[in-house]
Coordinates of C-alpha atoms in Angstrom, one line a residue:
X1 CA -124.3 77.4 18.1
X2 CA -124.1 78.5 21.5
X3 CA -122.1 81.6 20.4
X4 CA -125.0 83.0 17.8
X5 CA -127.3 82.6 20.0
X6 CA -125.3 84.8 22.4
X7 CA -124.5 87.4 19.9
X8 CA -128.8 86.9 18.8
X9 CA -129.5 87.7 22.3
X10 CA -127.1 90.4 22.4
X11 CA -128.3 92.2 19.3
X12 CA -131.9 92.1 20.2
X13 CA -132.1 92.9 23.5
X14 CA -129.4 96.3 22.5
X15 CA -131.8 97.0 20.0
X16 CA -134.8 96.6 22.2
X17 CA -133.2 98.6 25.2
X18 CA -132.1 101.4 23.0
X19 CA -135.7 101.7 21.7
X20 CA -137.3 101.5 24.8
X21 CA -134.6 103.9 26.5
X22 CA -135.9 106.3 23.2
X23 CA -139.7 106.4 24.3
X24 CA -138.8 106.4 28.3
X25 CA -136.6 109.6 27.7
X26 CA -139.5 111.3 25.2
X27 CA -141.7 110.7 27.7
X28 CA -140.0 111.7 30.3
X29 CA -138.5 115.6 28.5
X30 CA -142.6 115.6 27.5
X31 CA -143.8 115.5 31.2
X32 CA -141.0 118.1 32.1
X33 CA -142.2 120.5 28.9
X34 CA -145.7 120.2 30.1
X35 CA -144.8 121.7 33.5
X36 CA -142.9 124.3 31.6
X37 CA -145.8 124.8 29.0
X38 CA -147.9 125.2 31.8
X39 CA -146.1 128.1 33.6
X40 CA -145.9 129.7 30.2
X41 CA -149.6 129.8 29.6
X42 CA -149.8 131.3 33.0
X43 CA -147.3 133.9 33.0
X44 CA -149.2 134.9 29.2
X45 CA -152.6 134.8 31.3
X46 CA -151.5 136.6 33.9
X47 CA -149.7 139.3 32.0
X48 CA -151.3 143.0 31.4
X49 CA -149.2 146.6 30.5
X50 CA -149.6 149.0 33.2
X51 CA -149.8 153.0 32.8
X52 CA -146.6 153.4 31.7
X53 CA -146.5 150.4 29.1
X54 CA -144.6 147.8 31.5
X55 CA -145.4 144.1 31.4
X56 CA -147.0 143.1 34.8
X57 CA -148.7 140.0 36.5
X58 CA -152.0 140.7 38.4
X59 CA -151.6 137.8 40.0
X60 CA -148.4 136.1 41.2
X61 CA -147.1 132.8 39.7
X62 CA -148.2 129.7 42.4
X63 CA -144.3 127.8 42.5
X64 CA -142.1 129.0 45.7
X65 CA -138.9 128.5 43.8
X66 CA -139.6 131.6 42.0
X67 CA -139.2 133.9 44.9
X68 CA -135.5 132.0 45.7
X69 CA -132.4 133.2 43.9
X70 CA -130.9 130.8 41.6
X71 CA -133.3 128.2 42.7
X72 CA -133.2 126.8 39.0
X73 CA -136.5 127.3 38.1
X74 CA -136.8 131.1 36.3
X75 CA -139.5 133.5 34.0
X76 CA -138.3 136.5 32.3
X77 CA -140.9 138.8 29.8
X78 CA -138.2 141.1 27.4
X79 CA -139.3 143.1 24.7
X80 CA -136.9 145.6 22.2
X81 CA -136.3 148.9 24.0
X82 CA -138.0 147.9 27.3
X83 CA -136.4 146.2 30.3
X84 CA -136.2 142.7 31.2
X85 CA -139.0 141.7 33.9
X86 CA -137.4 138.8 35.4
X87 CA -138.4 136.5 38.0
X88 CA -136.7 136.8 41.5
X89 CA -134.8 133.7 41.4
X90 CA -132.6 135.3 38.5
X91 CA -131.5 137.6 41.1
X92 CA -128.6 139.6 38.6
X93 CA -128.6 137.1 36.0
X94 CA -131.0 137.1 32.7
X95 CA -132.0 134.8 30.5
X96 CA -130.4 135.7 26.8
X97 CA -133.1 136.3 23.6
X98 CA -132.5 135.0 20.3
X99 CA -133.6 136.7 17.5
X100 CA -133.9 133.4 15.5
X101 CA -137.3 133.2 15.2
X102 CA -140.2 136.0 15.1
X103 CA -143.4 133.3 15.0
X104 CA -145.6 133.5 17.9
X105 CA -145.0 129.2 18.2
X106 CA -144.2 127.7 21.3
X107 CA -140.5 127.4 21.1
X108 CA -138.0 124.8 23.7
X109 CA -134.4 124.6 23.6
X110 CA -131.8 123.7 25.5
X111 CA -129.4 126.1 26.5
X112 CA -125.8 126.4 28.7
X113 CA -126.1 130.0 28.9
X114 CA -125.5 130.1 32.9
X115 CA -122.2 128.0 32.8
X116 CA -121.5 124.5 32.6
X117 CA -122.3 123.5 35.7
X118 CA -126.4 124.3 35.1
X119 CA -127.8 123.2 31.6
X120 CA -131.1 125.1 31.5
X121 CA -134.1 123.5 29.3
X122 CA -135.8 127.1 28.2
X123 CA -139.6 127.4 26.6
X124 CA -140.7 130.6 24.9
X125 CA -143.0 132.1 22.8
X126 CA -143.7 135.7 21.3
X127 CA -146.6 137.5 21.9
X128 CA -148.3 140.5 21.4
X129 CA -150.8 141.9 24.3
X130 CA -154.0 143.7 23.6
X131 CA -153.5 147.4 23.6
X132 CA -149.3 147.0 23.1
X133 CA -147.4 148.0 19.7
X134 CA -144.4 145.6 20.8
X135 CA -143.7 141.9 20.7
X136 CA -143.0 140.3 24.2
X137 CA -141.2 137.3 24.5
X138 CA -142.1 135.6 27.5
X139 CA -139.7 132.5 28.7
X140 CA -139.9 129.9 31.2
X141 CA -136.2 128.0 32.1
X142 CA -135.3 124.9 34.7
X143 CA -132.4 123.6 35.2
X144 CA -132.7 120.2 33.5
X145 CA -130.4 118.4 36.0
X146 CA -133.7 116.7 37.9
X147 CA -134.5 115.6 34.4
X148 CA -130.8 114.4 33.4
X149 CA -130.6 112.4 36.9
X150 CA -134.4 110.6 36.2
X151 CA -133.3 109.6 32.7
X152 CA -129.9 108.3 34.3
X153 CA -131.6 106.3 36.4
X154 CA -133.6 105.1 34.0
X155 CA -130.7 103.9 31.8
X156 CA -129.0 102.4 34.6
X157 CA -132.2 100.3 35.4
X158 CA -132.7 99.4 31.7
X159 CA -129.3 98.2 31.5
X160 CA -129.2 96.0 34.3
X161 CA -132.2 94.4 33.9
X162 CA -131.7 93.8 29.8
X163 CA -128.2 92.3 31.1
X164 CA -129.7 90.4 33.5
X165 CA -132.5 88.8 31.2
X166 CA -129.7 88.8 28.7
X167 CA -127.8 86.6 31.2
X168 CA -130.8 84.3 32.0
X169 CA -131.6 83.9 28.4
X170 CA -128.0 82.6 27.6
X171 CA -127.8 80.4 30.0
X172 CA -131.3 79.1 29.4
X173 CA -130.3 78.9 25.5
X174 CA -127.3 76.5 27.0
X175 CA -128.7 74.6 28.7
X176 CA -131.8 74.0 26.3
X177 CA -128.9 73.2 23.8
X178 CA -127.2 71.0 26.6
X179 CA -130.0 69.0 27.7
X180 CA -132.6 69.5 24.4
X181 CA -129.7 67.9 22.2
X182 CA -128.4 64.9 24.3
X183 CA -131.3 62.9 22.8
X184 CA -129.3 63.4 19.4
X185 CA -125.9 62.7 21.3
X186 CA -127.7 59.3 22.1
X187 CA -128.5 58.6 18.3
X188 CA -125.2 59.2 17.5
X189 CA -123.5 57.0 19.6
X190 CA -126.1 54.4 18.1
X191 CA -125.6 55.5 14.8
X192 CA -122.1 54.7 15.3
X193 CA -122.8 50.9 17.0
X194 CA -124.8 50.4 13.8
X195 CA -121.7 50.8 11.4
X196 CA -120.0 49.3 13.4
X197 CA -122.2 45.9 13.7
X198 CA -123.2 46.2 17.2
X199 CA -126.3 47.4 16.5
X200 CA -128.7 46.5 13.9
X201 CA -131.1 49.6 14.3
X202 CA -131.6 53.2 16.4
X203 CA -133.1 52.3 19.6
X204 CA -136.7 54.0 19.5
X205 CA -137.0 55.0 23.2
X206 CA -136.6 58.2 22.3
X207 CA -138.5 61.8 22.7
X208 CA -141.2 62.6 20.6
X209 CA -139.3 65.4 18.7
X210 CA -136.3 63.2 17.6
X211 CA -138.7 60.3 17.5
X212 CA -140.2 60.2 13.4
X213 CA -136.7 61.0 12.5
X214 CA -135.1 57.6 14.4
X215 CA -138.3 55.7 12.7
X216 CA -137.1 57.1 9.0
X217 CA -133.7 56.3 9.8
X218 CA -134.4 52.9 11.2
X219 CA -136.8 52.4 7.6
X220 CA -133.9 53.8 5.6
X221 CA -131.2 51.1 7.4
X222 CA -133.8 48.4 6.7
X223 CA -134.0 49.7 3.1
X224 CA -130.4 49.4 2.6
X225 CA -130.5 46.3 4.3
X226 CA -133.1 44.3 1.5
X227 CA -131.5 46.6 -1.5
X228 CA -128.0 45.2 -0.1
X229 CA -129.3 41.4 0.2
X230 CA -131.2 41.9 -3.5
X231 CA -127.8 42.9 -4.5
X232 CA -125.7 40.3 -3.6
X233 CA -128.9 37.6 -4.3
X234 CA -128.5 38.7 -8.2
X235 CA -125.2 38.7 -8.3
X236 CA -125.2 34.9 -7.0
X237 CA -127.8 34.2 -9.5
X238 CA -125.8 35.7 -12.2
X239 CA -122.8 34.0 -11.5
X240 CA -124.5 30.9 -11.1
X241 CA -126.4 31.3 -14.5
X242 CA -122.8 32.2 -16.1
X243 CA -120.8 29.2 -14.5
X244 CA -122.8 26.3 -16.5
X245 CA -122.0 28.5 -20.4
X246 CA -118.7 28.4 -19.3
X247 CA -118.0 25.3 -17.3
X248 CA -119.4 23.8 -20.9
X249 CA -116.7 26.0 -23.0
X250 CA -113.9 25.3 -20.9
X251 CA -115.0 21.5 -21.3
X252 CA -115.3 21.8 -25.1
X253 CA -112.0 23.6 -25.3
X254 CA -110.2 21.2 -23.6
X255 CA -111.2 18.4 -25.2
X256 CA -110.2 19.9 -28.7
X257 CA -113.4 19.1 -29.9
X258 CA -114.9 19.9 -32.8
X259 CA -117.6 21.5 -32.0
X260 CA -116.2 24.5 -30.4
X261 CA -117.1 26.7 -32.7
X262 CA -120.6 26.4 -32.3
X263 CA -120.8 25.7 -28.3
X264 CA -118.8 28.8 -27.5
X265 CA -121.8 30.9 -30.0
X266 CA -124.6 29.2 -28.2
X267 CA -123.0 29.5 -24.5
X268 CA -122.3 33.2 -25.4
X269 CA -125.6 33.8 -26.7
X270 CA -127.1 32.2 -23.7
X271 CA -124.4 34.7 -21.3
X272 CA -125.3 37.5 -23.3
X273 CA -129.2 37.0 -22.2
X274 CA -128.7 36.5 -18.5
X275 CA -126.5 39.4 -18.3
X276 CA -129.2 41.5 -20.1
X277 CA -131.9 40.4 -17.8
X278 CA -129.9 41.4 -14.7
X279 CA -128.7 44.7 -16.1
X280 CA -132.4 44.8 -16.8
X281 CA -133.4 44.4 -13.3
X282 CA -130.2 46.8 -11.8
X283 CA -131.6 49.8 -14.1
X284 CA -135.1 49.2 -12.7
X285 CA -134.0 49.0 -9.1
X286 CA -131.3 52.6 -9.7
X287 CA -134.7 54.4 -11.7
X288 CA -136.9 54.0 -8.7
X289 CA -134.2 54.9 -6.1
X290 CA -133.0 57.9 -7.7
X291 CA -137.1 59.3 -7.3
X292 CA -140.6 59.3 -8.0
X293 CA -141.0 58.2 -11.8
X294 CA -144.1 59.2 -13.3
X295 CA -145.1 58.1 -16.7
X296 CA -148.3 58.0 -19.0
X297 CA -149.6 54.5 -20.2
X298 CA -151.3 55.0 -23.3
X299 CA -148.6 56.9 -25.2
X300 CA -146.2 53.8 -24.3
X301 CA -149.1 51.2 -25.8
X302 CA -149.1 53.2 -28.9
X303 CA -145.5 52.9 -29.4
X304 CA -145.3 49.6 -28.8
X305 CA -148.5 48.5 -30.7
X306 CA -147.0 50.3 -33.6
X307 CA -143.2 48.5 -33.3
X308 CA -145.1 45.1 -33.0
X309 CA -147.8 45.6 -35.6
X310 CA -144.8 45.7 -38.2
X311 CA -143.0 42.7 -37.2
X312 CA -146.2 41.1 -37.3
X313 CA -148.4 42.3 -39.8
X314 CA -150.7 39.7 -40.0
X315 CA -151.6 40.5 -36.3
X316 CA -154.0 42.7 -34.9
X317 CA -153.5 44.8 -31.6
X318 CA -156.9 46.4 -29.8
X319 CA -156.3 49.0 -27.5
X320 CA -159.1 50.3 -25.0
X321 CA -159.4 51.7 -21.6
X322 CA -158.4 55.1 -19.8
X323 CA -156.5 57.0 -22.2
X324 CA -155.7 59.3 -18.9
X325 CA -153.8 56.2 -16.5
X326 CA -150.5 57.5 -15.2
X327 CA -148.4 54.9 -13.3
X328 CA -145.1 55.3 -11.0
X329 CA -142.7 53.8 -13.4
X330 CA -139.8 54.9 -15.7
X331 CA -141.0 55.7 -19.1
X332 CA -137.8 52.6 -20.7
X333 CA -139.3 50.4 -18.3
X334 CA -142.5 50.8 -19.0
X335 CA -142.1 50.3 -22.8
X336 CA -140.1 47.1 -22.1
X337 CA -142.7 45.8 -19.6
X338 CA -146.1 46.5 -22.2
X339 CA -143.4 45.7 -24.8
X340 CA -142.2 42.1 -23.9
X341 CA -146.2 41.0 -22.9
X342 CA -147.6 42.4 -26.3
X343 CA -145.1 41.0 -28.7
X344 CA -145.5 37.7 -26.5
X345 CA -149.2 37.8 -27.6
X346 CA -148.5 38.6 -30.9
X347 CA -145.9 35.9 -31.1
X348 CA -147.9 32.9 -29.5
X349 CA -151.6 34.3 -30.1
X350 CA -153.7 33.4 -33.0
X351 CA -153.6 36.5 -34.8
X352 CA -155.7 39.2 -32.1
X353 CA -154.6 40.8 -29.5
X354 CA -157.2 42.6 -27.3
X355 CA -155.1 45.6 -24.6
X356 CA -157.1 46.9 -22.2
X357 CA -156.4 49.7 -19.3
X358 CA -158.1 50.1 -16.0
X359 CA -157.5 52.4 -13.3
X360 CA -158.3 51.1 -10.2
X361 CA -157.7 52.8 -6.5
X362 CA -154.2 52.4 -6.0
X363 CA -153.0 50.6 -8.6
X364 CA -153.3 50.7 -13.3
X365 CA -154.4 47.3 -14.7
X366 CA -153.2 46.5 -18.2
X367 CA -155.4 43.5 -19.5
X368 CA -152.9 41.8 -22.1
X369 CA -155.6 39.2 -24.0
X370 CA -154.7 36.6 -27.2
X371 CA -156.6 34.2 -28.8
X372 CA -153.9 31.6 -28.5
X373 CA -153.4 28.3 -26.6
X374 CA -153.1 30.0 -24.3
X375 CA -151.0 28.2 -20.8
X376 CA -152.1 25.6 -18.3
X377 CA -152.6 26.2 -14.7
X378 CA -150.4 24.4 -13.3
X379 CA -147.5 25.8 -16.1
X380 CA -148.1 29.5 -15.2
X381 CA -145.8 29.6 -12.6
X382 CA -143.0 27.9 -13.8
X383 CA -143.2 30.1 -16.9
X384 CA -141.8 33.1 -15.2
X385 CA -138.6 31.5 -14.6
X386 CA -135.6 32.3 -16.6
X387 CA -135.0 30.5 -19.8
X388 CA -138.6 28.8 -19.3
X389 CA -140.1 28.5 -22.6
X390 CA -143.0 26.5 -23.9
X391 CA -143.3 26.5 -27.5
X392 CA -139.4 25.9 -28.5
X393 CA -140.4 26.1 -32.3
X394 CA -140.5 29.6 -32.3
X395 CA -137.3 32.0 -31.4
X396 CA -136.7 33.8 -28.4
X397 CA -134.8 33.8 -25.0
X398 CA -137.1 32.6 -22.2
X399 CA -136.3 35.6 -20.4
X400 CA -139.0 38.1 -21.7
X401 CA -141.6 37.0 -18.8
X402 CA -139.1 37.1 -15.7
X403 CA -137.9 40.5 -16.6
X404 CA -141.5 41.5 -16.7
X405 CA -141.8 39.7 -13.1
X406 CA -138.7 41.4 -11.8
X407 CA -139.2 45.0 -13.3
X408 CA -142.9 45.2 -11.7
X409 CA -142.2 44.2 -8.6
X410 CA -138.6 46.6 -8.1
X411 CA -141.8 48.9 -9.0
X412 CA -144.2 47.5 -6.2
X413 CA -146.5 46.0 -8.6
X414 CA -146.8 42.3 -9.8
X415 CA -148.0 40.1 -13.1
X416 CA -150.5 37.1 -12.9
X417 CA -151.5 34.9 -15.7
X418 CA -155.2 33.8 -16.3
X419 CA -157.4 32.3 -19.3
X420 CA -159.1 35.2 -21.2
X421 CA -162.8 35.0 -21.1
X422 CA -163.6 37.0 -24.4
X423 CA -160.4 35.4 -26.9
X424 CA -159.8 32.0 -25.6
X425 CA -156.5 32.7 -25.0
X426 CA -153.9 33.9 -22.3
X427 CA -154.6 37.2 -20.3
X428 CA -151.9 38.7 -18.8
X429 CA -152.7 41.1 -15.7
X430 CA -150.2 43.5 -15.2
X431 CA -150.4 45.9 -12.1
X432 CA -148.4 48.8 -11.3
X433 CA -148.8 51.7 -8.8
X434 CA -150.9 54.5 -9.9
X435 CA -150.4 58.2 -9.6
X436 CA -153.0 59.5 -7.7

């Protein structure tokens, strides 16, 4: 990481020097083809033919240096078929005239027309003068080595001080990674204590940074923790429901007796149910790990009402409430949870079933209502146990009301049982988390 971060540096502060090296040197050459642009306006203002058609200044240009041979700083006004007038500090040297362009634009160049050893920046510009038939070029050259050694200097400064702050800013990148990352260095360690048993959670005295991710972690170990202990509680309970079926067929086996037949069915049957109620329970719990489940109510009611009204025809099934109720539940799980309570009122009522659905704050109500029996107080919580069944004249399992149990609260919700005001019978309040 440290390593990118160089290279990052690296690559942005190159790219910043070389653009900021780019203005500082435009601005620079500009300031040094002003001074030349304003010699060339002089020279043009100060120029004027004299009685035998020769280019002459009335009044002499202000700078000293040209008046001194070879000072680097030179004029010269050429035209076709007349004679240079050059400034003194040519001496016997003259500045060359291109024939490249024939514009009267302001034209700069750079140019090593005196020899390596003096690059000369040159400005000109063509001009005819009132009362003259001929185009004279006037030209202004310096030796650009003043402007080479400023820009010089300037790179030189620009590249120490980018290195420099490039060199701070890697070693203030390591140790922001050194000392801004031992905090995670710490929950590692930890991290390692807890699989290891020596920890059971991520010690919180932490920075405020790192902190809301040690608080999810510690909620996710405690998670694991109660889906780990619901785990092995079941799978006690189911081996503890399937030890009696067969305890009773080994007994009957070994005896030789007669009834076999018939006591390996029934303890089979009786297997078969409490392994369906737990794989029940184990799909609930994988459905709401694997994400948020969202499912409507009112189309599972209608599917349901529909299945039960033609196993019992002779009943009928009311639905009312808010068509619109959407609950945090897996669609299968919420047909078997409306489905086991409705066909219970079919089965036990007196013929009606009233359904009703309210959406509450935080939470869907499904109402459940018979005109049944209905069940005593002080029965209502025994009922939910498994195999707990109070009318043994009719078929069934026992099992249909502790799924329910189990199912809605995997979900976070629950299921009460109460005497029905309008029907006489049972009501059956079912509550599951709402989607907001």
């Amino acid at each position: 990481m440290l390593g990118i971060a160089a290279l990052w540096i690296g690559l942005l502060l190159a790219g910043g020097g070389l653009a900021l090296d780019r203005v500082l040197d435009t601005a620079i050459t500009r300031n040094f083809d002003s001074q030349l642009q304003y010699v060339l306006s002089a020279m043009i203002a100060s120029a004027e033919l004299d009685e035998d058609g020769e280019i002459r200044f009335n009044r002499p240009l202000g700078d000293q240096r040209f008046l001194e041979p070879n000072s680097g700083l030179y004029w010269q006004v050429s035209a076709p078929h007349h004679e240079p007038f050059p400034s003194r500090s040519l001496w016997d040297r003259r500045l060359q005239v291109h024939g490249d362009h024939r514009d009267e634009a302001t034209h700069i160049y750079d140019s090593k027309e005196f020899g390596q050893d003096e690059s000369l920046r040159v400005m000109e510009r063509d001009v005819r003068l009132p009362g003259s038939i001929v185009t004279w070029r006037f030209q202004v050259a310096q030796d650009r080595s003043g402007l080479d050694a400023q820009i010089a200097i300037l790179r030189k400064t620009l590249v120490r001080s980018f290195a420099i702050l490039g060199f701070g800013l890697i070693i203030m990148s390591a140790l922001q990674a050194t000392f801004g990352l031992w905090p995670l260095r710490k929950v590692r360690r930890q991290i390692a204590a807890v699989r290891a048993g020596r920890m059971a959670r991520v010690d919180t005295r932490l920075p405020i940074e790192i902190a809301p991710m040690v608080e999810e972690l510690n909620d996710l170990l405690a998670h694991n923790e109660r889906q780990a202990e619901e785990a092995r509680t079941h799978a006690g309970n189911l081996a503890h429901a399937l030890k009696t079926p067969l305890t009773v067929i080994m007994n009957e086996a070994s005896a030789n007796s007669p009834e076999l037949c018939r006591a390996v069915i029934r303890e089979a049957t009786t297997m078969r149910r409490q392994v369906d109620h737990h794989l029940a329970r184990a799909r609930a719990v994988g459905r709401r790990a694997s994400g948020q489940s969202v499912a409507p109510v009112w189309p599972s009611l209608d599917s349901v009402e529909r299945a039960v009204s033609r196993l019992y025809p002779a009943v009928t099934i009311d639905l009312a409430g808010d068509r619109n109720a959407r609950v945090h539940v897996e669609r299968q799980d919420l047909d078997e949870l409306v489905g086991n309570l409705i066909e219970n009122a079919a089965k036990y009522g007196g013929g009606r079933v009233f359904v009703t659905v309210e959406n509450r704050a935080n939470f869907v109500e499904i109402l459940i209502e018979d005109d049944g029996r209905g069940i005593p107080a002080e029965q209502r919580g025994a009922i939910f146990e498994r195999g707990a069944r109070l009318d043994t004249e009719k078929p069934g399992t026992g099992l249909g009301l502790a799924i329910v149990r189990d199912v809605a609260e995997i979900y976070g919700g629950s299921v009460a049982l109460e005497e029905s005001e309008d029907l006489g019978g049972l009501l059956v309040r079912l509550r599951l988390p709402a989607v907001k």
